[in-house]
XYZ file of C-alpha atoms in Angstrom:
583
model
C -14.429 27.966 -20.524
C -16.055 29.119 -17.282
C -17.311 25.603 -16.536
C -13.855 24.154 -17.223
C -12.220 26.544 -14.737
C -14.942 25.832 -12.165
C -14.485 22.071 -12.561
C -10.739 22.420 -12.057
C -11.298 24.458 -8.903
C -13.739 21.831 -7.627
C -11.188 19.108 -8.382
C -8.602 20.887 -6.230
C -11.163 21.942 -3.580
C -13.650 19.044 -3.338
C -15.523 20.839 -0.546
C -16.950 23.139 -3.245
C -18.487 20.091 -4.888
C -20.657 18.991 -1.963
C -20.989 22.017 0.340
C -23.270 24.161 -1.918
C -25.742 21.259 -2.063
C -25.395 20.287 1.591
C -28.655 18.807 2.878
C -30.214 19.363 6.287
C -30.815 15.615 6.415
C -27.031 15.090 6.451
C -26.503 17.366 9.445
C -27.692 14.935 12.103
C -25.402 12.140 10.871
C -22.398 14.458 10.475
C -22.917 16.013 13.903
C -23.347 12.650 15.619
C -20.286 11.196 13.870
C -18.210 14.312 14.472
C -18.883 14.301 18.205
C -18.311 10.535 18.472
C -14.963 10.680 16.662
C -14.003 13.836 18.562
C -14.549 12.014 21.847
C -12.340 9.173 20.538
C -9.676 11.628 19.434
C -9.149 13.139 22.867
C -7.621 10.047 24.530
C -6.216 8.639 21.257
C -4.539 11.892 20.258
C -2.900 12.217 23.673
C -1.844 8.535 23.717
C -0.393 8.594 20.220
C 1.519 11.806 20.926
C 3.077 10.071 23.932
C 3.940 7.135 21.655
C 5.631 9.582 19.274
C 7.746 10.890 22.159
C 5.849 14.192 22.453
C 3.813 15.820 25.186
C 0.167 14.621 25.027
C -1.114 18.097 24.144
C 0.489 17.887 20.703
C -1.795 14.974 19.869
C -4.752 17.322 20.394
C -3.089 20.060 18.353
C -2.702 17.519 15.523
C -6.490 17.110 15.279
C -7.499 20.751 14.922
C -6.166 22.498 11.806
C -5.188 19.228 10.004
C -8.793 17.933 10.249
C -10.198 21.135 8.805
C -7.664 21.174 5.962
C -8.461 17.588 5.033
C -12.183 18.410 5.098
C -11.516 21.125 2.510
C -9.169 19.212 0.201
C -10.096 15.517 0.705
C -12.271 13.440 -1.619
C -13.300 10.830 0.973
C -16.350 11.963 2.905
C -15.894 9.554 5.810
C -12.102 9.371 6.286
C -11.078 10.440 9.804
C -7.619 12.032 9.720
C -5.341 12.432 12.706
C -2.514 10.731 14.617
C -2.343 6.945 14.237
C -0.231 4.369 16.053
C 1.901 3.405 13.053
C 2.855 6.952 12.083
C 3.445 7.844 15.730
C 5.933 5.007 16.079
C 7.617 5.943 12.804
C 7.883 9.519 14.064
C 9.591 8.396 17.260
C 11.911 6.062 15.321
C 12.908 8.768 12.845
C 13.588 11.484 15.396
C 15.527 9.167 17.733
C 18.515 9.201 15.367
C 18.830 12.994 15.788
C 19.452 12.773 19.563
C 17.400 15.837 20.533
C 18.940 17.721 23.458
C 15.627 19.075 24.807
C 11.846 18.638 24.459
C 11.755 21.865 22.466
C 14.282 20.547 19.960
C 12.423 17.229 19.763
C 9.223 19.125 18.935
C 11.099 21.075 16.268
C 12.151 17.801 14.658
C 8.546 16.529 14.796
C 7.306 19.717 13.106
C 10.023 19.405 10.477
C 9.057 15.799 9.855
C 5.400 16.778 9.414
C 6.467 19.484 6.971
C 8.565 17.024 4.955
C 5.734 14.473 4.880
C 3.358 17.199 3.730
C 5.791 18.324 1.043
C 6.319 14.786 -0.270
C 2.616 13.910 -0.307
C 1.562 17.240 -1.810
C 4.280 16.944 -4.459
C 3.288 13.374 -5.303
C -0.324 14.483 -5.678
C 0.516 17.408 -7.961
C 2.767 15.177 -10.078
C 0.053 12.484 -10.131
C 2.242 9.857 -8.524
C -0.486 8.132 -6.533
C 0.362 4.883 -8.298
C 3.706 4.714 -6.438
C 1.944 3.285 -3.405
C 1.227 0.172 -5.498
C 4.839 -0.832 -4.878
C 3.747 -1.596 -1.328
C 2.071 -4.931 -1.992
C -0.569 -6.282 0.381
C 1.716 -9.009 1.850
C 4.388 -6.392 2.537
C 1.909 -4.049 4.246
C 0.458 -6.946 6.247
C 3.873 -8.175 7.426
C 5.111 -4.668 8.163
C 1.932 -3.648 9.995
C 1.874 -6.769 12.174
C 5.537 -6.354 13.123
C 5.129 -2.642 13.793
C 2.068 -3.372 15.951
C 4.160 -5.737 18.096
C 6.907 -3.127 18.410
C 4.330 -0.480 19.353
C 2.783 -2.792 21.919
C 6.132 -3.611 23.521
C 7.037 0.080 23.612
C 4.015 0.689 25.870
C 5.053 -1.936 28.415
C 7.159 0.665 30.240
C 4.012 2.744 30.864
C 1.820 -0.262 31.653
C 4.308 -1.792 34.141
C 6.020 1.484 35.036
C 9.480 0.032 34.544
C 12.550 1.569 32.961
C 13.054 0.439 29.373
C 15.353 1.844 26.689
C 13.865 3.632 23.690
C 14.462 1.184 20.866
C 12.579 -0.227 17.887
C 14.396 -3.594 17.859
C 12.209 -6.304 19.329
C 15.143 -8.388 20.583
C 16.430 -5.448 22.642
C 12.939 -4.784 24.003
C 12.449 -8.390 25.105
C 15.837 -8.520 26.844
C 15.149 -5.218 28.650
C 11.672 -6.350 29.762
C 13.124 -9.626 31.072
C 15.793 -7.749 33.023
C 13.328 -5.271 34.583
C 10.231 -7.419 35.011
C 10.790 -7.611 38.756
C 10.259 -3.859 39.124
C 6.592 -3.855 38.098
C 4.506 -1.202 39.838
C 1.390 -3.236 40.563
C -1.051 -0.354 41.090
C -0.054 1.153 37.746
C -0.351 -2.268 36.135
C -3.818 -2.757 37.650
C -5.024 0.595 36.306
C -3.663 -0.262 32.854
C -5.336 -3.676 32.807
C -8.620 -2.121 33.910
C -8.313 0.386 31.064
C -7.638 -2.399 28.548
C -10.712 -4.337 29.711
C -12.970 -1.282 29.462
C -11.679 -0.253 26.021
C -11.601 -3.796 24.640
C -15.032 -4.913 25.779
C -16.861 -1.582 26.093
C -17.883 -1.733 22.429
C -19.922 -4.847 23.178
C -22.288 -2.694 25.204
C -23.033 -0.526 22.166
C -20.995 0.323 19.060
C -21.135 4.043 19.886
C -20.110 3.518 23.526
C -17.136 5.888 24.141
C -14.997 3.205 25.796
C -11.632 5.072 25.611
C -13.163 8.193 27.144
C -14.804 6.133 29.906
C -11.417 4.546 30.665
C -9.826 8.003 30.792
C -12.497 9.360 33.140
C -12.296 6.306 35.436
C -8.480 6.477 35.513
C -8.594 10.166 36.467
C -11.177 9.516 39.203
C -9.141 6.643 40.678
C -5.962 8.721 40.842
C -7.805 11.737 42.253
C -10.002 9.789 44.684
C -7.279 7.582 46.170
C -4.335 9.994 45.753
C -2.477 7.354 43.745
C 0.255 9.769 42.695
C 1.537 9.540 46.255
C 1.804 5.785 45.746
C 3.894 6.126 42.609
C 1.344 6.169 39.795
C 2.667 8.291 36.939
C 0.228 10.876 35.569
C 0.135 13.219 32.593
C 0.339 16.324 34.802
C -0.194 19.846 33.516
C -1.770 19.961 30.056
C -1.460 23.443 28.529
C -4.744 25.087 27.606
C -5.583 27.314 24.657
C -5.343 26.941 20.907
C -2.067 25.985 19.208
C -0.009 28.985 18.260
C 1.688 29.316 14.907
C 4.880 27.253 14.753
C 7.660 26.946 12.235
C 9.563 23.770 11.360
C 13.307 23.762 10.919
C 14.540 24.382 7.394
C 18.082 23.292 8.222
C 19.193 21.159 5.260
C 21.141 18.690 7.380
C 18.112 18.085 9.627
C 15.774 17.663 6.666
C 18.243 15.339 4.956
C 18.416 13.145 8.063
C 14.624 13.048 8.352
C 14.025 12.414 4.635
C 14.100 8.559 4.712
C 11.577 8.332 7.547
C 9.487 11.075 5.923
C 9.318 9.030 2.719
C 8.330 5.970 4.738
C 5.579 7.848 6.592
C 4.355 9.399 3.341
C 3.970 6.028 1.617
C 2.784 3.971 4.586
C 0.433 6.719 5.746
C -1.083 7.139 2.311
C -1.371 3.378 1.794
C -3.226 2.995 5.111
C -5.399 6.044 4.493
C -6.356 5.233 0.903
C -7.047 1.575 1.691
C -9.633 2.414 4.351
C -11.050 5.261 2.238
C -11.632 2.847 -0.675
C -13.295 0.331 1.616
C -15.753 2.904 2.982
C -16.391 4.552 -0.407
C -17.388 1.170 -1.842
C -20.255 1.093 0.670
C -21.615 4.500 -0.372
C -20.819 4.846 -4.097
C -22.276 8.372 -4.202
C -18.905 10.027 -4.742
C -15.546 9.212 -6.321
C -12.141 8.903 -4.715
C -9.163 10.512 -6.397
C -5.831 9.061 -5.256
C -3.814 12.085 -6.355
C -6.200 14.534 -4.678
C -6.037 12.393 -1.534
C -2.267 12.859 -1.551
C -2.740 16.624 -1.865
C -5.276 16.604 0.988
C -3.023 14.584 3.295
C -0.136 16.857 2.334
C -2.152 19.929 3.323
C -3.185 18.251 6.592
C 0.469 17.613 7.418
C 1.342 21.218 6.560
C -1.321 22.187 9.089
C 0.326 19.935 11.674
C 3.766 21.387 10.916
C 2.687 25.001 11.352
C 0.353 24.502 14.339
C 2.421 22.366 16.746
C 1.221 18.951 15.640
C 3.082 16.025 14.121
C 2.508 13.763 11.064
C -1.086 12.614 10.532
C -2.972 10.303 8.195
C -6.328 8.555 7.874
C -6.970 5.931 10.563
C -8.785 2.597 10.252
C -10.670 2.504 13.553
C -11.777 6.148 13.640
C -12.910 6.042 10.012
C -14.981 2.944 10.702
C -16.550 4.640 13.734
C -17.120 7.825 11.730
C -18.952 5.867 9.047
C -20.975 3.750 11.489
C -21.999 6.871 13.417
C -23.616 8.298 10.280
C -21.036 10.613 8.646
C -22.266 11.781 5.237
C -19.630 14.424 4.416
C -16.346 15.777 5.760
C -18.412 18.216 7.803
C -18.152 15.511 10.479
C -14.382 16.173 10.633
C -15.049 19.881 11.095
C -17.377 19.082 14.015
C -14.659 16.842 15.514
C -12.136 19.676 15.223
C -14.588 22.072 16.919
C -14.975 19.653 19.855
C -11.179 19.428 20.206
C -10.927 23.231 20.099
C -13.499 23.513 22.914
C -11.529 20.923 24.898
C -8.317 22.897 24.409
C -10.006 26.118 25.474
C -11.893 24.922 28.539
C -11.178 21.331 29.603
C -7.453 20.533 29.471
C -7.165 20.991 33.230
C -9.366 17.939 33.725
C -6.597 15.703 32.347
C -4.047 16.563 35.051
C -4.581 13.267 36.936
C -4.794 11.082 33.838
C -2.567 7.987 34.404
C -0.017 7.258 31.685
C -1.073 3.612 32.000
C -4.523 4.487 30.613
C -2.967 6.113 27.558
C -0.828 2.999 27.149
C -4.020 0.914 27.309
C -5.558 3.023 24.521
C -2.537 2.347 22.310
C -2.334 -1.366 23.160
C -5.973 -2.024 22.304
C -5.707 0.009 19.106
C -2.640 -1.848 17.809
C -3.844 -5.295 18.853
C -6.224 -5.209 15.911
C -3.349 -4.497 13.521
C -1.712 -7.897 14.064
C -3.025 -10.018 11.198
C -3.030 -13.744 11.981
C -5.336 -14.800 9.147
C -3.387 -13.398 6.189
C -0.208 -15.505 6.679
C -2.310 -18.671 6.980
C -4.327 -17.686 3.915
C -1.206 -16.973 1.857
C 0.465 -20.194 2.995
C -2.341 -22.140 1.351
C -2.823 -19.855 -1.674
C 0.498 -18.249 -2.621
C 3.800 -19.406 -1.125
C 5.857 -16.594 -2.688
C 3.616 -13.906 -1.173
C 3.741 -15.776 2.142
C 7.544 -15.692 2.025
C 7.468 -11.962 1.259
C 5.133 -11.319 4.206
C 7.274 -13.338 6.622
C 10.506 -11.719 5.402
C 9.072 -8.206 5.839
C 7.702 -9.160 9.265
C 11.033 -10.554 10.540
C 13.146 -7.751 9.071
C 10.887 -5.105 10.630
C 10.955 -6.834 14.020
C 14.691 -7.349 14.190
C 16.160 -4.538 12.090
C 13.763 -1.680 12.674
C 10.741 0.038 11.159
C 12.502 1.968 8.411
C 14.619 -0.975 7.261
C 11.535 -3.191 7.308
C 9.382 -1.076 5.007
C 12.235 -0.348 2.585
C 13.112 -4.049 2.460
C 9.465 -4.851 1.851
C 9.315 -2.455 -1.093
C 12.500 -3.918 -2.548
C 11.108 -7.436 -2.115
C 7.907 -6.393 -3.895
C 9.904 -5.052 -6.835
C 12.116 -8.148 -6.956
C 9.058 -10.400 -7.071
C 7.487 -8.262 -9.816
C 10.694 -8.407 -11.866
C 11.054 -12.156 -11.291
C 7.491 -12.853 -12.381
C 7.806 -10.541 -15.380
C 10.975 -12.358 -16.440
C 9.147 -15.683 -16.483
C 5.933 -15.114 -18.476
C 3.391 -17.884 -18.749
C 3.777 -19.896 -21.949
C 1.617 -22.663 -23.315
C 1.708 -25.328 -26.010
C -1.593 -25.406 -27.830
C -3.687 -28.217 -29.239
C -6.995 -28.328 -31.090
C -10.205 -29.192 -29.246
C -11.553 -32.177 -31.261
C -14.239 -31.249 -33.758
C -13.652 -27.477 -33.399
C -11.363 -24.712 -34.597
C -10.514 -23.818 -30.983
C -7.011 -24.277 -29.538
C -6.230 -24.661 -25.842
C -3.310 -25.234 -23.429
C -2.349 -28.929 -23.583
C -1.481 -28.985 -19.856
C -4.930 -27.756 -18.827
C -7.129 -29.676 -21.248
C -7.034 -33.388 -22.094
C -7.526 -35.188 -25.407
C -6.412 -32.243 -27.522
C -5.293 -32.881 -31.091
C -1.594 -32.185 -31.754
C 0.538 -32.586 -34.840
C 4.026 -34.021 -34.422
C 5.450 -31.712 -37.078
C 3.846 -28.502 -35.658
C 4.743 -26.687 -32.438
C 2.032 -24.244 -31.471
C 3.163 -21.910 -28.690
C 1.436 -18.994 -26.989
C 3.409 -16.329 -25.106
C 1.357 -14.617 -22.393
C 3.248 -11.410 -21.800
C 5.548 -8.846 -23.376
C 8.726 -9.907 -25.131
C 11.480 -7.710 -23.746
C 15.022 -7.692 -22.422
C 14.174 -9.296 -19.075
C 12.450 -12.405 -20.405
C 13.821 -13.162 -23.890
C 16.186 -15.850 -22.605
C 13.403 -17.571 -20.678
C 11.107 -17.548 -23.728
C 13.870 -18.826 -26.036
C 14.883 -21.618 -23.644
C 11.264 -22.710 -23.215
C 10.663 -22.853 -26.969
C 13.914 -24.764 -27.566
C 12.986 -27.231 -24.811
C 9.643 -27.919 -26.469
C 11.394 -28.353 -29.825
C 13.801 -30.822 -28.242
C 10.922 -32.786 -26.734
C 9.456 -33.235 -30.201
C 12.788 -34.805 -31.284
C 13.480 -32.549 -34.272
C 10.289 -33.558 -36.101
C 8.911 -30.005 -36.141
C 8.480 -28.467 -39.568
C 6.484 -25.416 -38.449
C 6.449 -23.263 -35.327
C 3.216 -21.305 -34.861
C 3.774 -18.376 -32.484
C 0.445 -17.235 -31.061
C 0.970 -13.514 -30.299
C -2.530 -12.577 -29.146
C -1.369 -12.212 -25.507
C 1.785 -10.225 -26.323
C 1.063 -6.541 -25.488
C 4.422 -5.115 -26.576
C 7.945 -5.930 -27.777
C 11.052 -3.843 -27.045
C 14.200 -3.528 -29.180
C 15.911 -6.472 -27.473
C 12.822 -8.601 -27.952
C 12.597 -7.644 -31.625
C 16.260 -8.438 -32.238
C 16.032 -11.798 -30.459
C 12.794 -12.722 -32.212
C 14.449 -12.197 -35.569
C 17.443 -14.297 -34.461
C 15.120 -17.144 -33.426
C 13.325 -17.075 -36.758
C 16.577 -17.226 -38.712
C 18.098 -19.972 -36.568
C 14.966 -22.147 -36.772
C 14.714 -21.764 -40.535
C 18.355 -22.683 -40.961
C 17.614 -26.088 -39.431
C 14.571 -26.538 -41.664
C 11.845 -25.408 -39.257
C 9.576 -22.682 -40.605
C 7.843 -20.012 -38.498
C 4.517 -18.212 -38.701
C 2.655 -15.835 -36.370
C -0.994 -15.470 -35.400
C -3.208 -12.992 -33.562
C -0.764 -10.055 -33.603
C -2.152 -6.935 -31.904
C -1.976 -3.590 -33.713
C 0.714 -1.982 -31.478
C 2.855 -5.139 -31.684
C 2.374 -5.262 -35.450
C 3.654 -1.680 -35.619
C 6.816 -2.693 -33.741
C 7.347 -5.744 -35.956
C 6.928 -3.566 -39.044
C 9.420 -0.975 -37.757
C 12.015 -3.678 -37.245
C 11.142 -5.394 -40.573
C 10.340 -8.633 -38.760
C 7.041 -9.114 -40.581
C 8.951 -8.749 -43.821
C 11.406 -11.353 -42.564
C 8.632 -13.717 -41.521
C 6.723 -13.173 -44.752
C 3.263 -11.724 -45.281
C 1.937 -15.183 -46.130
C 3.196 -16.430 -42.748
C 1.081 -14.042 -40.688
C -2.444 -15.217 -39.846
C -5.453 -13.919 -37.991
C -5.834 -17.047 -35.872
C -4.306 -20.454 -35.140
C -6.778 -22.440 -37.216
C -5.995 -20.434 -40.355
C -2.268 -20.939 -39.786
C -2.607 -24.714 -39.328
C -4.879 -24.973 -42.390
C -2.335 -23.061 -44.498
C 0.452 -25.342 -43.255
C -1.552 -28.486 -44.046
C -2.330 -27.156 -47.517
C 1.342 -26.351 -48.132
C 2.295 -29.885 -47.099
C -0.330 -31.374 -49.411
C 0.878 -29.257 -52.330
C 4.529 -29.797 -51.405
C 5.211 -26.072 -51.475
C 6.537 -25.577 -47.920
C 9.983 -24.855 -49.323
C 8.705 -21.667 -50.969
C 9.394 -19.915 -47.642
C 13.083 -20.851 -47.700
C 14.334 -17.482 -49.075
C 13.323 -15.818 -45.800
C 15.654 -18.082 -43.866
C 18.739 -16.042 -44.724
C 17.269 -12.564 -44.326
C 18.990 -10.402 -41.729
C 17.477 -7.032 -42.533
C 16.316 -6.116 -39.051
C 16.518 -2.350 -38.921
């Protein structure tokens, strides 16, 4: 009993699983990774907060308490949680519809959004709904991510060029506005931004642990300070408040929460999908611990609660930081705690150093980060391998670009479900023939020189028989019967690939059997699974078919049919033709 309770506590608090056995040998890797990721988080957190429409300081607040909470509740030992470009853009898009009248009200909406995201993710974890993210198929995520990356990139043009652009998430409006204002480029600002992009983009080639974003930040600050570039029109971050985040409270106004709910659902699903995908990738390299999707939802929910109550905004696991965290030697989530400590020290003692930080450098951080999110290879790959998935990717991509982030992801989910339903309604079916000299039967369209009997139709149904596909199955079987020009005396239904049958399927199956027997074509079944046999028994279909018409395999069925023909006793099954006793 005691062990059971302890195991349950460890399941809810994974830190208790690894912390008691923490090894000194892990400390060096965790400390190195924690400091490396912490250094990344300083410019990234500030840049992503600006992308979300918040003051840069809130990006640093979002990587203090949330990191520690994830370290306590998370099952991934390398996942680096914090602000990411995608969620930052979604945050800005969701709050824009509320038309905040002041920065304080805007922050309140951001806190409320983080609270809602936390509530949704925590609730999904408790209710074990981690599987819901499967409705976001890979093509949908790829198309959505690529489109969102383009939107994010275009949204930073105003900081890179220092031109006036409207706040919008529609790419066509962005392009028109850029075209109209392109003549107002502030060339010094643009030069600083380009320099930042070059440093961040190519700095990693010097060494994988080279803190390129931080170097760009430091250089940008020195240029502004050394040449007094603010006097020449370069926009800077300005005063960055020091000190730790104070306790904050989101709005619990029902109308506000109702308005934010759709974008909160989007962030919850997209954020979890991104986070869990990278966590699985990294865990596969280590294999010394197990990921739990539902516990990951709980952990991300707690992290977002931390953001909501300590002046942050929605967070999730990020691809680039997690990769860096792993490469830098992270062994446990202690690395996240070290990152949070570094951010706390920065907040306490070093925020004043960021006064002269150019906004163009923060834009460069975002632009380089999102450039890697645009996937060129996947559409080409899908075009050659799976046209329907390619179409789904392109549709999600175009809808997101032209109709907005929220509409794009919802449309992508709907498309995923439509494709699933379409494929489920058209199960694979095969006519079977005997491999010469054997008792093995195979699909006649995939194997050549198979033996077939003109008076026997052997059909295999590869999927459930239920309301959505009964018409397709019936039409396919009737087409095959027609092709044999009414010579069929026996239909052998191979049921080994049928996992279940619903009430509609059972009713239709009985109707098929009766209609075929009325025209002189008998029916038998082979390879019925136990659960399907139970259903057929409940609906008295096995009784209707006849016990002597149910066989363990195709060869036995064909042998019985041949023997019946030889003995001229096929008509003994005729009484079943008029039975209608389906219960």
